[in-house]
Coordinates of C-alpha atoms in Angstrom, one line a residue:
S971 CA 1.8 55.3 65.3
T972 CA 0.3 53.9 62.1
K973 CA 3.6 54.2 60.2
S974 CA 2.1 55.8 57.0
T975 CA -0.7 53.2 56.8
G976 CA -3.5 54.9 58.8
F977 CA -6.8 56.2 57.6
V978 CA -9.4 58.6 58.9
A979 CA -12.8 59.1 57.4
I980 CA -14.7 62.4 57.4
K981 CA -18.0 63.7 56.0
L982 CA -18.2 67.1 54.3
T983 CA -21.7 67.8 55.5
A984 CA -20.0 68.2 58.9
L985 CA -17.8 71.0 57.6
G986 CA -20.5 73.3 56.3
R987 CA -24.1 73.8 55.5
P988 CA -25.6 70.8 53.7
Q989 CA -27.9 73.2 51.9
F990 CA -24.9 74.9 50.3
L991 CA -23.6 71.5 49.1
L992 CA -27.1 70.9 47.5
Q993 CA -27.0 74.3 45.7
L994 CA -23.4 73.8 44.5
S995 CA -24.3 70.2 43.3
E996 CA -27.3 71.5 41.3
L997 CA -25.0 74.1 39.8
L998 CA -22.5 71.5 38.8
V999 CA -25.1 69.2 37.3
I1000 CA -26.5 72.1 35.2
T1001 CA -23.1 73.1 33.9
R1002 CA -22.4 69.4 33.0
K1003 CA -25.7 69.2 31.1
L1004 CA -24.8 72.4 29.3
F1005 CA -21.5 70.8 28.2
E1006 CA -23.4 67.8 26.9
K1007 CA -25.7 70.2 24.9
F1008 CA -22.6 71.5 23.1
A1009 CA -20.7 68.2 22.8
G1010 CA -23.6 65.9 21.9
E1011 CA -24.2 62.3 22.8
G1012 CA -21.6 59.5 23.3
D1013 CA -18.9 58.5 25.8
I1014 CA -18.3 61.6 28.0
L1015 CA -14.6 60.9 28.1
L1016 CA -14.5 61.4 24.3
K1017 CA -17.0 64.2 24.0
K1018 CA -15.7 67.6 22.7
F1019 CA -16.8 70.5 20.5
R1020 CA -15.2 73.0 18.2
Q1021 CA -16.0 76.7 17.7
E1022 CA -18.3 76.1 14.8
E1023 CA -20.4 73.6 16.8
F1024 CA -20.4 75.9 19.8
Q1025 CA -21.8 78.7 17.6
K1026 CA -24.4 76.4 16.0
T1027 CA -25.7 75.2 19.3
L1028 CA -26.0 78.7 20.6
D1029 CA -28.0 79.6 17.5
V1030 CA -30.3 76.6 18.0
M1031 CA -30.8 77.6 21.6
G1032 CA -31.7 81.1 20.5
V1033 CA -29.0 82.8 22.5
P1034 CA -28.4 86.4 21.2
I1035 CA -24.6 86.4 21.4
S1036 CA -22.3 87.9 18.6
R1037 CA -19.8 85.8 16.8
D1038 CA -17.0 88.0 18.3
Q1039 CA -18.3 87.1 21.8
T1040 CA -18.5 83.4 20.8
K1041 CA -14.9 83.4 19.5
R1042 CA -13.8 85.1 22.7
W1043 CA -15.6 82.7 25.0
F1044 CA -14.5 79.7 23.1
S1045 CA -10.9 80.9 23.3
I1046 CA -11.3 81.2 27.1
L1047 CA -12.8 77.7 27.4
D1048 CA -10.2 76.0 25.2
I1049 CA -7.5 76.0 27.9
S1050 CA -5.5 73.4 26.0
Q1051 CA -5.7 75.7 22.9
D1052 CA -6.1 72.7 20.6
G1053 CA -9.2 74.1 18.9
E1054 CA -11.5 71.8 20.8
V1055 CA -13.2 72.0 24.3
D1056 CA -13.4 68.7 26.1
L1057 CA -14.8 67.8 29.6
W1058 CA -11.5 68.7 31.3
D1059 CA -11.3 72.1 29.6
W1060 CA -14.9 72.7 30.7
D1061 CA -14.6 71.5 34.3
N1062 CA -11.3 73.2 34.9
L1063 CA -12.8 76.6 34.2
L1064 CA -15.9 76.4 36.4
E1065 CA -15.9 80.2 37.2
E1066 CA -15.6 81.1 33.5
N1067 CA -18.4 78.6 32.7
L1068 CA -20.7 80.2 35.2
Q1069 CA -19.9 83.6 33.8
L1070 CA -20.7 82.3 30.3
C1071 CA -24.0 80.9 31.6
K1072 CA -25.0 84.4 32.7
L1073 CA -24.6 85.5 29.1
L1074 CA -26.8 82.7 27.8
I1075 CA -30.1 84.5 27.7
V1076 CA -32.9 82.2 26.4
P1077 CA -36.7 82.7 26.2
N1078 CA -38.7 81.0 29.0
K1079 CA -40.7 78.1 27.4
E1080 CA -43.9 79.2 29.2
T1081 CA -43.8 83.0 29.3
G1082 CA -41.5 83.7 26.4
I1083 CA -39.7 86.2 28.5
P1084 CA -35.8 86.2 28.1
E1085 CA -34.0 85.0 31.2
Q1086 CA -30.6 83.6 32.2
M1087 CA -30.1 79.9 31.9
M1088 CA -28.8 79.7 35.4
E1089 CA -27.4 81.8 38.3
G1090 CA -23.9 81.5 39.7
L1091 CA -23.0 81.4 43.3
T1092 CA -23.9 84.4 45.4
E1093 CA -21.3 86.2 47.4
E1094 CA -22.5 84.5 50.6
E1095 CA -22.3 81.1 48.9
D1096 CA -18.9 81.8 47.5
E1097 CA -17.8 82.6 51.0
Q1098 CA -19.3 79.4 52.3
L1099 CA -17.3 77.4 49.7
K1100 CA -14.1 79.1 50.7
N1101 CA -14.8 78.4 54.4
M1102 CA -15.5 74.7 53.7
L1103 CA -12.3 74.5 51.7
K1104 CA -10.3 76.1 54.5
R1105 CA -11.7 73.6 57.1
L1106 CA -11.0 70.6 54.8
N1107 CA -7.6 72.0 54.0
T1108 CA -6.8 72.3 57.7
I1109 CA -7.8 68.6 58.3
V1110 CA -5.8 67.3 55.3
E1111 CA -2.7 69.4 56.1
Y1112 CA -2.7 68.0 59.6
A1113 CA -3.2 64.4 58.3
K1114 CA -0.3 64.9 55.9
E1115 CA 1.9 66.1 58.7
K1116 CA 1.0 62.9 60.7
D1117 CA 1.2 60.8 57.6
V1118 CA -2.4 59.6 57.8
R1119 CA -4.7 59.3 54.8
V1120 CA -8.1 61.0 54.6
M1121 CA -11.1 59.2 53.1
V1122 CA -14.0 61.6 52.3
D1123 CA -17.3 59.6 52.7
A1124 CA -19.8 59.7 49.9
E1125 CA -23.3 61.0 50.7
Q1126 CA -26.6 61.4 49.0
T1127 CA -26.5 62.0 45.2
Y1128 CA -27.9 65.5 45.6
F1129 CA -24.8 66.4 47.6
Q1130 CA -22.3 64.2 45.8
P1131 CA -21.4 66.4 42.7
A1132 CA -20.2 69.2 45.1
I1133 CA -18.4 66.7 47.4
S1134 CA -16.6 65.1 44.6
R1135 CA -15.6 68.4 43.1
I1136 CA -14.2 69.6 46.4
V1137 CA -12.3 66.3 47.0
I1138 CA -10.8 66.5 43.5
E1139 CA -9.4 69.9 44.4
M1140 CA -7.9 68.5 47.5
M1141 CA -6.4 65.6 45.4
R1142 CA -4.8 68.1 43.1
K1143 CA -3.2 69.9 46.0
F1144 CA -2.1 67.1 48.3
N1145 CA -1.8 63.9 46.2
K1146 CA 1.5 64.8 44.5
E1147 CA 3.8 62.3 46.1
K1148 CA 1.3 59.8 47.5
A1149 CA -2.5 59.3 47.8
I1150 CA -3.4 61.3 50.9
V1151 CA -6.9 62.2 49.9
F1152 CA -9.4 59.4 48.9
N1153 CA -12.8 59.9 47.3
T1154 CA -15.6 57.4 47.8
Y1155 CA -17.6 55.8 45.0
Q1156 CA -21.0 54.3 45.7
T1157 CA -21.5 51.4 43.3
Y1158 CA -25.2 51.1 43.8
L1159 CA -25.4 54.2 41.5
K1160 CA -25.9 53.8 37.8
S1161 CA -23.3 56.6 37.2
S1162 CA -20.6 55.2 39.4
L1163 CA -18.4 53.6 36.7
T1164 CA -18.6 56.7 34.5
N1165 CA -17.7 59.0 37.5
L1166 CA -14.8 56.7 38.4
K1167 CA -13.4 56.7 34.8
V1168 CA -13.7 60.5 34.6
D1169 CA -11.8 61.1 37.8
L1170 CA -9.2 58.5 37.0
D1171 CA -8.5 60.1 33.6
L1172 CA -8.3 63.5 35.2
S1173 CA -5.7 62.3 37.7
R1174 CA -3.7 60.9 34.7
R1175 CA -3.9 64.1 32.7
E1176 CA -2.9 66.3 35.7
N1177 CA -0.4 63.9 37.1
F1178 CA -1.7 63.6 40.7
Q1179 CA -2.1 60.3 42.6
F1180 CA -5.6 58.8 42.7
G1181 CA -7.2 57.5 45.9
A1182 CA -10.6 55.8 46.1
K1183 CA -12.8 53.8 48.4
L1184 CA -15.3 51.6 46.7
V1185 CA -18.5 50.9 48.6
R1186 CA -22.0 49.6 47.7
G1187 CA -23.9 52.6 49.0
A1188 CA -25.9 53.6 52.0
Y1189 CA -28.8 55.9 51.1
M1190 CA -31.0 53.8 48.8
E1191 CA -34.3 54.4 50.4
Q1192 CA -33.8 58.2 50.6
E1193 CA -32.5 58.3 47.0
R1194 CA -35.5 56.5 45.6
E1195 CA -38.0 58.5 47.7
R1196 CA -36.5 61.8 46.6
A1197 CA -36.4 60.7 42.9
A1198 CA -40.0 59.8 43.0
S1199 CA -41.1 63.0 44.8
V1200 CA -39.0 65.4 42.8
G1201 CA -39.6 63.5 39.5
Y1202 CA -36.2 62.5 38.1
E1203 CA -34.9 59.1 37.1
D1204 CA -34.1 56.7 40.0
P1205 CA -30.2 56.9 40.2
I1206 CA -30.0 53.5 41.9
N1207 CA -29.2 50.2 40.1
A1208 CA -32.2 47.9 39.7
D1209 CA -31.2 45.3 42.3
Y1210 CA -28.4 43.9 44.5
H1211 CA -27.0 41.8 41.6
A1212 CA -26.8 44.9 39.3
T1213 CA -24.9 46.7 42.1
T1214 CA -22.5 43.8 42.5
D1215 CA -21.9 43.8 38.7
M1216 CA -21.2 47.6 38.9
Y1217 CA -18.8 47.1 41.9
H1218 CA -16.9 44.4 39.9
A1219 CA -16.8 46.6 36.8
C1220 CA -15.3 49.4 38.9
L1221 CA -12.7 47.0 40.3
E1222 CA -11.8 45.9 36.8
E1223 CA -11.3 49.5 35.7
V1224 CA -9.1 50.1 38.7
F1225 CA -7.0 47.0 38.0
Y1226 CA -6.6 48.0 34.3
Q1227 CA -5.6 51.6 35.2
I1228 CA -3.1 50.4 37.8
K1229 CA -1.2 48.4 35.1
Q1230 CA -1.2 51.4 32.7
R1231 CA 0.6 53.7 35.0
P1232 CA 3.8 53.8 37.1
L1233 CA 3.5 51.7 40.2
G1234 CA 1.9 53.6 43.1
Q1235 CA -0.1 56.1 41.1
I1236 CA -3.5 54.5 42.2
A1237 CA -4.5 53.3 45.7
V1238 CA -7.9 51.8 46.4
M1239 CA -9.8 50.4 49.4
V1240 CA -12.2 47.6 48.7
A1241 CA -14.7 48.4 51.5
S1242 CA -17.0 45.4 51.3
H1243 CA -18.6 42.8 53.5
N1244 CA -19.5 40.6 50.5
E1245 CA -17.4 37.5 50.3
D1246 CA -17.9 37.2 46.5
T1247 CA -16.8 40.8 45.9
V1248 CA -13.7 40.3 48.2
R1249 CA -12.9 37.0 46.3
F1250 CA -13.4 38.8 43.0
A1251 CA -10.9 41.5 44.1
V1252 CA -8.3 39.0 45.3
E1253 CA -8.6 37.0 42.1
G1254 CA -8.4 40.2 40.0
M1255 CA -5.2 41.1 41.7
D1256 CA -3.8 37.8 40.7
R1257 CA -5.1 38.1 37.1
H1258 CA -3.5 41.5 36.7
D1259 CA -0.3 40.6 38.6
I1260 CA -0.9 43.2 41.4
K1261 CA 1.1 42.0 44.3
K1262 CA 0.0 42.1 48.0
S1263 CA 3.4 43.7 48.8
D1264 CA 2.7 46.6 46.4
R1265 CA 0.1 47.8 48.9
L1266 CA -2.1 49.3 46.2
I1267 CA -5.3 47.5 47.1
C1268 CA -6.5 47.2 50.7
F1269 CA -9.7 45.8 52.2
G1270 CA -12.0 47.2 54.9
Q1271 CA -14.8 45.9 57.0
L1272 CA -16.7 47.3 60.0
L1273 CA -15.3 46.4 63.4
G1274 CA -17.4 43.4 64.6
M1275 CA -18.7 42.5 61.1
C1276 CA -17.4 39.7 58.8
D1277 CA -14.3 38.8 60.8
Q1278 CA -14.3 35.6 58.8
I1279 CA -13.3 37.7 55.8
S1280 CA -11.0 40.2 57.6
F1281 CA -8.8 37.7 59.5
P1282 CA -8.0 35.3 56.6
L1283 CA -7.1 38.2 54.4
G1284 CA -4.8 39.6 57.0
Q1285 CA -3.2 36.2 57.7
A1286 CA -2.6 35.8 53.9
G1287 CA -0.7 39.1 53.9
Y1288 CA -3.2 41.5 52.4
S1289 CA -3.7 45.0 53.9
V1290 CA -6.9 44.9 56.0
Y1291 CA -8.6 47.5 58.0
K1292 CA -11.4 47.4 60.6
Y1293 CA -13.5 50.5 60.3
V1294 CA -14.3 52.0 63.7
P1295 CA -17.1 54.6 63.9
Y1296 CA -17.1 56.5 67.2
G1297 CA -19.0 59.2 68.9
P1298 CA -22.2 59.7 71.0
V1299 CA -24.6 56.8 70.7
E1300 CA -27.5 58.9 69.3
E1301 CA -25.2 60.1 66.5
V1302 CA -23.5 56.8 65.7
L1303 CA -26.7 54.6 65.5
P1304 CA -28.0 56.2 62.3
Y1305 CA -24.7 55.5 60.7
L1306 CA -24.8 51.8 61.8
S1307 CA -28.4 51.5 60.7
R1308 CA -27.4 52.6 57.2
R1309 CA -24.6 50.0 57.2
A1310 CA -27.2 47.4 58.1
M1311 CA -29.5 48.5 55.3
E1312 CA -26.5 48.6 52.9
N1313 CA -25.5 45.0 53.9
K1314 CA -28.9 43.5 54.4
G1315 CA -28.2 40.8 51.9
I1316 CA -25.1 39.9 53.9
L1317 CA -26.8 40.0 57.2
K1318 CA -29.0 37.1 56.0
K1319 CA -25.9 35.1 56.1
V1320 CA -25.2 35.9 59.8
Q1321 CA -25.9 32.2 60.6
K1322 CA -22.7 31.3 58.8
E1323 CA -20.7 33.6 61.0
K1324 CA -22.4 32.3 64.1
S1325 CA -21.6 28.7 63.1
L1326 CA -18.0 29.6 62.5
L1327 CA -17.7 31.2 65.9
W1328 CA -19.3 28.2 67.6
K1329 CA -16.9 25.9 65.7
E1330 CA -13.9 27.9 66.8
L1331 CA -15.1 27.9 70.5
K1332 CA -15.5 24.1 70.5
R1333 CA -12.0 23.8 68.9
R1334 CA -10.5 25.9 71.6
V1335 CA -12.2 24.1 74.4
K1336 CA -11.0 20.8 73.1
A1337 CA -7.5 22.1 72.6
G1338 CA -7.4 23.9 76.0
Q1339 CA -6.7 27.2 74.2
L1340 CA -9.4 29.5 75.5
R1341 CA -7.0 32.4 75.4
Y1342 CA -5.6 31.4 71.9
N1343 CA -4.3 34.4 69.9
P1344 CA -4.2 33.7 66.2
L1345 CA -2.0 36.8 65.6
E1346 CA 0.9 35.2 67.4
N1347 CA 1.4 32.7 64.5
S1348 CA 0.4 34.9 61.6
T1349 CA 1.2 38.0 59.7
V1350 CA -1.4 40.8 59.4
G1351 CA -1.0 43.3 56.6

């Protein structure tokens, strides 16, 4: 009934054990750090290493691996066979990378005893991954059959590397003709622009359509508490203004990429209750000559929140969605409380929305239009 325009949002932690996502995320973070050891510092999109650098780094690390083994592993990693391993070679060969990690025996800094740098997935964890992929595959296949798009919600950073990896696999499979699967990027994270650029570039290289939902983020307190307790750098931007700057930088990257590719290769939902961010997106579409009728950029707000943003956008011809969470009250309330935390800066402006409602009520009373329907004389995208 949505005529190709509908969305459904899901959470991967509902499709498998969250502990598994945590373990897989840790594994992915370690393998990415290992790539950076070989490739050195700089823009991750430009990082790469040659066989000589690969061997040199292994020697520095004290890894007892022969030059013949080094040559064989480098040949496996270099899937493009151009003599260099970049991030996409590395990430596209996750299983081989994990096998390589098992060969990387280094002395323990405290005991001096040789040990593996990292362990791969156990048979049980590998089975869990396959089961999660099967469940997600079932959902997306049914959504594709009904011509509905699937947004996979972002979650805590300690789950997110696994979630993003799984979502990219679904994009590779299903986003051939249109963006069916959308990943979510939380712009309150310091890494959000880098992650967005990496995934955008991967979609360009592998020629699948890219779908994204941009949000501010909803797990700030948990993230900061965990960073402090575990002892790693706080992943959250310093303040609300820094998050807004990051959101706008992500939007600019999206606008730029849209104009670099054939029309329709990128689709993005601007999920924001912030008037300035929505205004920035609308003005950015004008600056980059992205038409409303192209239906490449859409907007979303929660049902019951910021109607003074949603309705004018719809009446102006933009694609607008009202996000409707549903389920048992005890399960939905935590979600809504996170949205309140995420938008606490906006909630301070609730007085503006109240005054607008009061102004409209008085207008209708004076005009004798208590049952006035604004949709009768407008067009909603």
